[in-house]
Short mmCIF file of C-alpha atoms and ligand atoms in Angstrom, two decimals:
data_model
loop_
_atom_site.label_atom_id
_atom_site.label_comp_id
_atom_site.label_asym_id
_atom_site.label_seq_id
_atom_site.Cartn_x
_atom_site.Cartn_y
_atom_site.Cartn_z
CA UNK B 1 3.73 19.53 -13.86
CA UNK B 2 1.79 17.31 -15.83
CA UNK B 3 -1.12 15.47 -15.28
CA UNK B 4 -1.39 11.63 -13.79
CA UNK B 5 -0.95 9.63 -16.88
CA UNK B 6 -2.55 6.34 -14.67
CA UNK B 7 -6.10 7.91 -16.08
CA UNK B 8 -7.74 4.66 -16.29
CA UNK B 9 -6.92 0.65 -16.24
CA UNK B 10 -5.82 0.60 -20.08
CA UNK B 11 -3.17 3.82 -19.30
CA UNK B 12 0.07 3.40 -20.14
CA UNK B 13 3.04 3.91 -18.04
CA UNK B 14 5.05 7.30 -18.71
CA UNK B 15 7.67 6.62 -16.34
CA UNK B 16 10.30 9.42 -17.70
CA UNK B 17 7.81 11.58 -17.54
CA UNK B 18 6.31 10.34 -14.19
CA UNK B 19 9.71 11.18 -12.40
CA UNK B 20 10.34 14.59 -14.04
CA UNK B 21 6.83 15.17 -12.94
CA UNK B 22 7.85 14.56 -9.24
CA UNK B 23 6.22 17.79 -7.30
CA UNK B 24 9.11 20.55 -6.86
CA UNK B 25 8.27 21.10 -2.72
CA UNK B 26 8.08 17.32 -1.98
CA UNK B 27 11.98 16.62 -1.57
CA UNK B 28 11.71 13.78 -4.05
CA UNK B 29 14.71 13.58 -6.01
CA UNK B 30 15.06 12.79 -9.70
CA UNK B 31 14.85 8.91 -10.32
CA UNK B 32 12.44 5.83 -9.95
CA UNK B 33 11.30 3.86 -6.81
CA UNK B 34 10.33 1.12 -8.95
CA UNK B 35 12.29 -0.65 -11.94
CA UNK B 36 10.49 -1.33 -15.28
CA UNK B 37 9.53 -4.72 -14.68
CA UNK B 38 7.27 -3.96 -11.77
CA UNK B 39 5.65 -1.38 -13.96
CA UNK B 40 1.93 -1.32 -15.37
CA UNK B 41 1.03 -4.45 -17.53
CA UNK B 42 -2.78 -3.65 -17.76
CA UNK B 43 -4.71 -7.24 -18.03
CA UNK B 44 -2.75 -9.20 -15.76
CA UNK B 45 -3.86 -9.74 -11.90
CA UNK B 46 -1.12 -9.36 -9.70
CA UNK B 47 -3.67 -9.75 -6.44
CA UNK B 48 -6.77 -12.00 -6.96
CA UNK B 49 -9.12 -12.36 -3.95
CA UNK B 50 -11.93 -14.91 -4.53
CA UNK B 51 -14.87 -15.67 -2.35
CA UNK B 52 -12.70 -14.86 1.00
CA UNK B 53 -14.82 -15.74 4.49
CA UNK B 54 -12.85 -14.92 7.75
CA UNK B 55 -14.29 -15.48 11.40
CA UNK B 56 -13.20 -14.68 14.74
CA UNK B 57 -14.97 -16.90 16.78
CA UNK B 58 -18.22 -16.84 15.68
CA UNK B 59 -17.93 -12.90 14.66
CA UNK B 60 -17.58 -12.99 10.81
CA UNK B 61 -15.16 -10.40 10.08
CA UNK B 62 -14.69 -10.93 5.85
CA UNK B 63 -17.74 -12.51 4.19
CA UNK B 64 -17.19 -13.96 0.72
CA UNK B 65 -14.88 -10.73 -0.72
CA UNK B 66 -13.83 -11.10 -4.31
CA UNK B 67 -11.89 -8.61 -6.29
CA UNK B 68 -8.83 -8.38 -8.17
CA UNK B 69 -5.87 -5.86 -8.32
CA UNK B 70 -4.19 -5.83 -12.63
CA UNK B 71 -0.29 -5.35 -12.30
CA UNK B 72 0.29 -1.37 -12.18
CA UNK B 73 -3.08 -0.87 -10.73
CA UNK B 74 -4.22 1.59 -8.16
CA UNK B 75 -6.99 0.40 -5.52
CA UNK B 76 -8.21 1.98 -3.03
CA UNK B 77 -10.07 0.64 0.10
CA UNK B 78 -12.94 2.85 2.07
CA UNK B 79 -15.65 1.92 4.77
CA UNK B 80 -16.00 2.94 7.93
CA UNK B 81 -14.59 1.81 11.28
CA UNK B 82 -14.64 -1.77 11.66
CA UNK B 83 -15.27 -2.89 8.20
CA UNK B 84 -12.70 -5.16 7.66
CA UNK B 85 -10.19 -2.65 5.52
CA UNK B 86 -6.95 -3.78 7.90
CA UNK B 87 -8.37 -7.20 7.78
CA UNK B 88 -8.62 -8.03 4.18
CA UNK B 89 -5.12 -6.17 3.42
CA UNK B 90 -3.70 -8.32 5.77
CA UNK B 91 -4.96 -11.57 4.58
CA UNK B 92 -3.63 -10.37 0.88
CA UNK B 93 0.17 -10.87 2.83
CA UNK B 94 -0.72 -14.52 4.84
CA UNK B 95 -0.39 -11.71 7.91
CA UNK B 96 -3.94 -13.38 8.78
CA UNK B 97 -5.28 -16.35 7.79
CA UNK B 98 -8.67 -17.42 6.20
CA UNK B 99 -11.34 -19.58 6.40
CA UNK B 100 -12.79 -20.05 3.74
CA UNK B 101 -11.63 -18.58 -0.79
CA UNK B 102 -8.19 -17.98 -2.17
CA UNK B 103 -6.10 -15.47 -2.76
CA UNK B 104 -3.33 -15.93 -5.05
CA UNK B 105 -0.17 -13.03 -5.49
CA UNK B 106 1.40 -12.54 -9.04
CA UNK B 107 0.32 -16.45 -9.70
CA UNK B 108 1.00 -17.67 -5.83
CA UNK B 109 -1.66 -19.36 -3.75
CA UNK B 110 -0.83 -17.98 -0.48
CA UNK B 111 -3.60 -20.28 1.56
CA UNK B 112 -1.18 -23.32 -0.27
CA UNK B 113 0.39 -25.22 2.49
CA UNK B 114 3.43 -25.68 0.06
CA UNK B 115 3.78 -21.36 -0.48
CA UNK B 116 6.74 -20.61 1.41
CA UNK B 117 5.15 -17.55 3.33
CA UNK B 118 8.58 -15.38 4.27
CA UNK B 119 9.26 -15.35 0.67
CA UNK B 120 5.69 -14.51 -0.77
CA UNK B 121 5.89 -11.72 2.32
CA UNK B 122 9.10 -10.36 0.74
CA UNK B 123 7.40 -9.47 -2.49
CA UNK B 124 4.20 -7.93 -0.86
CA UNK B 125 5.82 -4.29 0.58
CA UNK B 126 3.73 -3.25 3.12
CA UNK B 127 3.07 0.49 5.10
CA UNK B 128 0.90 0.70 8.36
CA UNK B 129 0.09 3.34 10.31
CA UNK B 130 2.51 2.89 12.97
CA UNK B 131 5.86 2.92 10.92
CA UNK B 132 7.27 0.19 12.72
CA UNK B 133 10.64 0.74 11.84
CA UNK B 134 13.29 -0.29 14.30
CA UNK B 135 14.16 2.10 16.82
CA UNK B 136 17.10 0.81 18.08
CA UNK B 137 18.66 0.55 14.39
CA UNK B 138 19.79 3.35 12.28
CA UNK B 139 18.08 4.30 9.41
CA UNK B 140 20.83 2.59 7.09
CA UNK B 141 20.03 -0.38 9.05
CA UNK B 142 16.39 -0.63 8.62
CA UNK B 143 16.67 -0.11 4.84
CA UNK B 144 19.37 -2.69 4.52
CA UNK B 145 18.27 -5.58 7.42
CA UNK B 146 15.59 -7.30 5.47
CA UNK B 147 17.30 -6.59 2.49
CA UNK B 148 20.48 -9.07 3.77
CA UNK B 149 18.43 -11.18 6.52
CA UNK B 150 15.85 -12.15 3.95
CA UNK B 151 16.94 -11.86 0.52
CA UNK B 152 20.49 -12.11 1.14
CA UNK B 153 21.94 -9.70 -0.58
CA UNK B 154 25.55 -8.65 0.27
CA UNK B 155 26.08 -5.81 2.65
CA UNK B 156 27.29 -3.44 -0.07
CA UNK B 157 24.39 -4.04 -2.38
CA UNK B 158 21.50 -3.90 0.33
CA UNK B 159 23.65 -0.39 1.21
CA UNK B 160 23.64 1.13 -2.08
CA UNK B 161 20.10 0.10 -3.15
CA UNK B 162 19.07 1.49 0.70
CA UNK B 163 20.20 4.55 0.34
CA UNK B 164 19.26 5.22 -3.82
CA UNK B 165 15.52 5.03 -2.30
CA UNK B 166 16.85 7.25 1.08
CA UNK B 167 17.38 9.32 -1.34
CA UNK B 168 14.40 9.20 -3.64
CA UNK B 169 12.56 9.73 -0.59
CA UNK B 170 14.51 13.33 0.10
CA UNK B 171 16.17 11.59 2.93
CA UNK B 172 19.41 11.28 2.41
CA UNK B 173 21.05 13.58 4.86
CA UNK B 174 19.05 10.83 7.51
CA UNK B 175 20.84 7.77 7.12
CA UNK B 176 23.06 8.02 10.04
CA UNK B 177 20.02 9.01 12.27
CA UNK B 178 17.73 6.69 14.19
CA UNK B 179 13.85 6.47 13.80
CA UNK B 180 12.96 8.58 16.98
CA UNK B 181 15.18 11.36 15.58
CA UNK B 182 13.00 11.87 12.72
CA UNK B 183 9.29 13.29 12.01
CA UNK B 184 6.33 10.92 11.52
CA UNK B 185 6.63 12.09 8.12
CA UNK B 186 9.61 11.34 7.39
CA UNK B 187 9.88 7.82 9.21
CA UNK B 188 6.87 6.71 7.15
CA UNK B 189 8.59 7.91 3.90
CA UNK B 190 11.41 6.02 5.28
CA UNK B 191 9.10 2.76 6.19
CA UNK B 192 8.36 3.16 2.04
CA UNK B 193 11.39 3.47 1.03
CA UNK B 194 12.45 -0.04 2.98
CA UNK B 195 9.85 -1.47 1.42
CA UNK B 196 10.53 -0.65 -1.94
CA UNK B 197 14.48 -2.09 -1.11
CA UNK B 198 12.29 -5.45 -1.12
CA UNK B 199 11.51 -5.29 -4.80
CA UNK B 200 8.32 -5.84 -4.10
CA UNK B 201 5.48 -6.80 -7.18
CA UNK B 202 2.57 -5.30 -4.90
CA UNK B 203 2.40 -2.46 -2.44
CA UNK B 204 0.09 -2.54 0.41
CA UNK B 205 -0.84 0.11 2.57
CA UNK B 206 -2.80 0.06 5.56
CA UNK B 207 -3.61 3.90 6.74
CA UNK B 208 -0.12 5.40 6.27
CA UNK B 209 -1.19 8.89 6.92
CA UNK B 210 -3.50 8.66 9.48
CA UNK B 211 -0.95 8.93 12.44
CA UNK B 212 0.37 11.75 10.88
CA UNK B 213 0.27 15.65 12.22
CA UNK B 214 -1.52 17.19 9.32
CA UNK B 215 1.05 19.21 8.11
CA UNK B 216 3.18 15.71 6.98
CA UNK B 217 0.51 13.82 5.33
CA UNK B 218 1.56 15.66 1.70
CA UNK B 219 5.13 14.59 1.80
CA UNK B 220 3.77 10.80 2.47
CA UNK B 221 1.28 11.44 -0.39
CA UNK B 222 3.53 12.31 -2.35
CA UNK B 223 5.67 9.68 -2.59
CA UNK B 224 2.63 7.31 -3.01
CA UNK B 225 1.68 9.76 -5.88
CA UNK B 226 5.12 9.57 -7.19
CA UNK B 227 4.81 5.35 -7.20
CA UNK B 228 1.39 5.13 -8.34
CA UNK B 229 2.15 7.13 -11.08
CA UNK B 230 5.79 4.69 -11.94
CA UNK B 231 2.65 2.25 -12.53
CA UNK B 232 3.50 0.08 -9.12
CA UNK B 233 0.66 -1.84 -8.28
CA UNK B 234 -1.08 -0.80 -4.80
CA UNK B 235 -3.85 -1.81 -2.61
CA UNK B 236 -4.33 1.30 -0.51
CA UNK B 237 -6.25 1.65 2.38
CA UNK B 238 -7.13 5.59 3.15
CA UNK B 239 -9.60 7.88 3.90
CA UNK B 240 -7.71 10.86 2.16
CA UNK B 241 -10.18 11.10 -0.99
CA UNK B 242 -7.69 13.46 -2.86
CA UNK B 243 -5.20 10.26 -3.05
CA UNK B 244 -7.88 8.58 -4.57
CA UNK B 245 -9.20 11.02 -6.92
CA UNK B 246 -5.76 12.03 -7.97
CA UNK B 247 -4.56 8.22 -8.79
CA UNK B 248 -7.00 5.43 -7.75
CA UNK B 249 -8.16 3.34 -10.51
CA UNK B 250 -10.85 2.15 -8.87
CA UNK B 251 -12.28 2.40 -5.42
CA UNK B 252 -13.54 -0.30 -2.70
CA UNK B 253 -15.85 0.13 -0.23
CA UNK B 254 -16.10 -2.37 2.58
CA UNK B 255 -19.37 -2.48 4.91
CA UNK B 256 -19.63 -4.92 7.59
CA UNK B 257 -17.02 -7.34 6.47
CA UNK B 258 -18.25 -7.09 2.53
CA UNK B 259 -16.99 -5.50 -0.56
CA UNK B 260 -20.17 -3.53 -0.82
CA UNK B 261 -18.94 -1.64 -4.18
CA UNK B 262 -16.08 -2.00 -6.27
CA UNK B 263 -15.99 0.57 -8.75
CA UNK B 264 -14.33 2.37 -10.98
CA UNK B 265 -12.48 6.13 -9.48
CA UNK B 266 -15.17 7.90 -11.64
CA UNK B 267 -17.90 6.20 -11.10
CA UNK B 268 -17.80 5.99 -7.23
CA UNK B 269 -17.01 9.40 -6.68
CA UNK B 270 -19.79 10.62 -9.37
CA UNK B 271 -22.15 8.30 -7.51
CA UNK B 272 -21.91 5.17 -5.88
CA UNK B 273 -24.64 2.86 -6.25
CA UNK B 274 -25.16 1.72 -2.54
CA UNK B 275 -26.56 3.80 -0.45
CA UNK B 276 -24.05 2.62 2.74
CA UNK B 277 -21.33 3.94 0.23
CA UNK B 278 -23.39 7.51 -0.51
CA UNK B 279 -23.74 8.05 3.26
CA UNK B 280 -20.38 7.15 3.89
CA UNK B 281 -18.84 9.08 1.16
CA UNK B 282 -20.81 12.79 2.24
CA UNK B 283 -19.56 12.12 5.85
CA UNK B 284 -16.27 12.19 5.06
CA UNK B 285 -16.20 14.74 2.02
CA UNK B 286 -17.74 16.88 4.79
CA UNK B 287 -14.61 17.21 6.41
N1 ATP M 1 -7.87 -10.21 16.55
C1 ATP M 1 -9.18 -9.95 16.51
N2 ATP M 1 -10.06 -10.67 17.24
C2 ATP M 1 -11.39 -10.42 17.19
N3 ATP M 1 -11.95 -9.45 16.43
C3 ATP M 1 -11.12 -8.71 15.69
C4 ATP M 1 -9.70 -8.90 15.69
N4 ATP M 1 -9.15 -8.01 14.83
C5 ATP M 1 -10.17 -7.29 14.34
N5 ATP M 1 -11.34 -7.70 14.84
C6 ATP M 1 -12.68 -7.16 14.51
O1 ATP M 1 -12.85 -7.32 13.12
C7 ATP M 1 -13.54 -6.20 12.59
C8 ATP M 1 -12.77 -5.63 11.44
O2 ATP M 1 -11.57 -5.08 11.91
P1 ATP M 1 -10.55 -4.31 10.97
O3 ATP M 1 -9.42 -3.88 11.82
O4 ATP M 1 -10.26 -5.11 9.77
O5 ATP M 1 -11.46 -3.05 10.55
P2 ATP M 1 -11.06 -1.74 9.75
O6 ATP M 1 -12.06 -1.57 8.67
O7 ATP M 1 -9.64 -1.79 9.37
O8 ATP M 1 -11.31 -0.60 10.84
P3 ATP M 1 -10.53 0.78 11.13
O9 ATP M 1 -11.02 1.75 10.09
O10 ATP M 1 -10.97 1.17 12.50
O11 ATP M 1 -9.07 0.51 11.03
C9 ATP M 1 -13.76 -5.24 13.75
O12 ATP M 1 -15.08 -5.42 14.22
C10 ATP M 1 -12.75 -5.67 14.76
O13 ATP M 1 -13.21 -5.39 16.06
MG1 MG M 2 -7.96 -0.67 9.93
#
């Protein structure tokens, strides 16, 4: 297996290689998740966030947060409990609103009372915790319901581009299943692969592996590996540090509602400059 070639924000995409390189024990089958277009394009932002205040009441939960996510980059976004991680993810989809900045997605104000908000959501996949996949539909359906409700593709289309990712996923002897008949692992692969049937230009994920019994967190990881490494551009919040060594191009760390560093992978894990960051970073590394 060779190495990441996502080594820095100038790398250039080796997607060939990328999917040969997909790890032998993850179930991922030959193939892409993502097409060329949404592949790395280093210099252009895809996700700008500038100056972005939030409040609850009078509890400021986001305070002036400005960063910026190139097309086929990797971010990932650390702090501890209450920082305002879920928060500012979810304001990058219009799932929360904002006070105060802009954010603007692949060239789209989303704060714009003119953005038409189902549409921008379509192109911005995005993972939580808690799959939230539909447990009354079948796995088919949930990879194909969005795919015909929103975008309106026909039924055969939505099918066949649901199950290629089922598949790319090492799912596809699941499709007739339903959510509750499969692992935690596997229904958060699945909640990727419907995603991906989106065609989305950014991924977003908010925890995926924290639910997760420790033995499934890998085959989760993996396929985010496997995308980062097609050169899809992801905003990523996790505490799993190996992610972020292995592909992060840079790493965030929220304190209290601010971006308190924003550096590159290197950098932060060689030493961040903040001391919230340092304390933060040898609490978890302990474990
Ligand atoms: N709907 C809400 N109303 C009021 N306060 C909220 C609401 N949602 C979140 N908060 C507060 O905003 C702060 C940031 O929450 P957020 O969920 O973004 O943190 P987080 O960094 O994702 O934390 P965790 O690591 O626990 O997921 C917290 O203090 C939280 O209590
Ligand atoms: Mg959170």
């Amino acid at each position: 297996m060779t190495d990441s070639p996502i080594t820095g924000s100038t790398a250039t995409p080796a997607p060939a290689a990328a999917a040969q390189a997909a790890p032998s024990d993850s179930g991922l089958q030959p193939g892409t998740l993502i097409e060329p277009a949404r592949q790395r394009a280093p210099g252009t932002a895809m996700i700008a966030i500038d100056a972005i205040s939030k409040w609850y009441g009078d509890f400021r939960v986001l305070h002036e947060c400005t960063t910026a996510v190139a097309k086929g980059e990797v971010v990932v976004v650390c702090g501890p409990s209450g920082s305002g991680k879920s928060t500012l993810i979810k304001c990058v989809n219009a799932l929360e609103p904002f006070q105060k900045g802009q954010i603007t997605v692949d060239g789209t104000k989303i704060a714009d009372k003119a953005t038409n908000l189902p549409k921008l959501r379509s192109r911005v996949g995005m993972v939580f915790q808690h799959f939230e996949l539909f447990p009354h539909l079948s796995i088919t359906d949930n990879l194909t319901i969005a795919q015909r409700k929103v975008l309106g593709r026909p039924k055969e289309e939505a099918h066949k581009r649901g199950l290629d990712l089922l598949a790319r996923v090492g799912l596809s002897a699941h499709a007739k299943k339903f959510p509750g008949q499969l692992s935690g692992g596997q229904q958060q692969r699945v909640a990727i692969a419907r995603a991906l049937a989106m065609n989305p230009v950014v991924m977003l994920f908010d925890e995926p592996t924290s639910a997760l019994d420790p033995e499934m967190v890998g085959e989760v990881l993996d396929v985010m590996v496997e995308l980062a490494r097609e050169g899809m551009t992801m905003m990523v919040v996790t505490h799993e540090m190996g992610f972020a060594r292995k592909v992060a191009d840079r790493v965030i760390f929220m304190d209290q509602g601010e971006i308190v560093e924003d550096a590159g992978k290197d950098d932060f894990f060689g030493k961040p400059r903040s001391e919230r960051a340092q304390t933060f970073l040898s609490k978890i590394l302990q474990h």
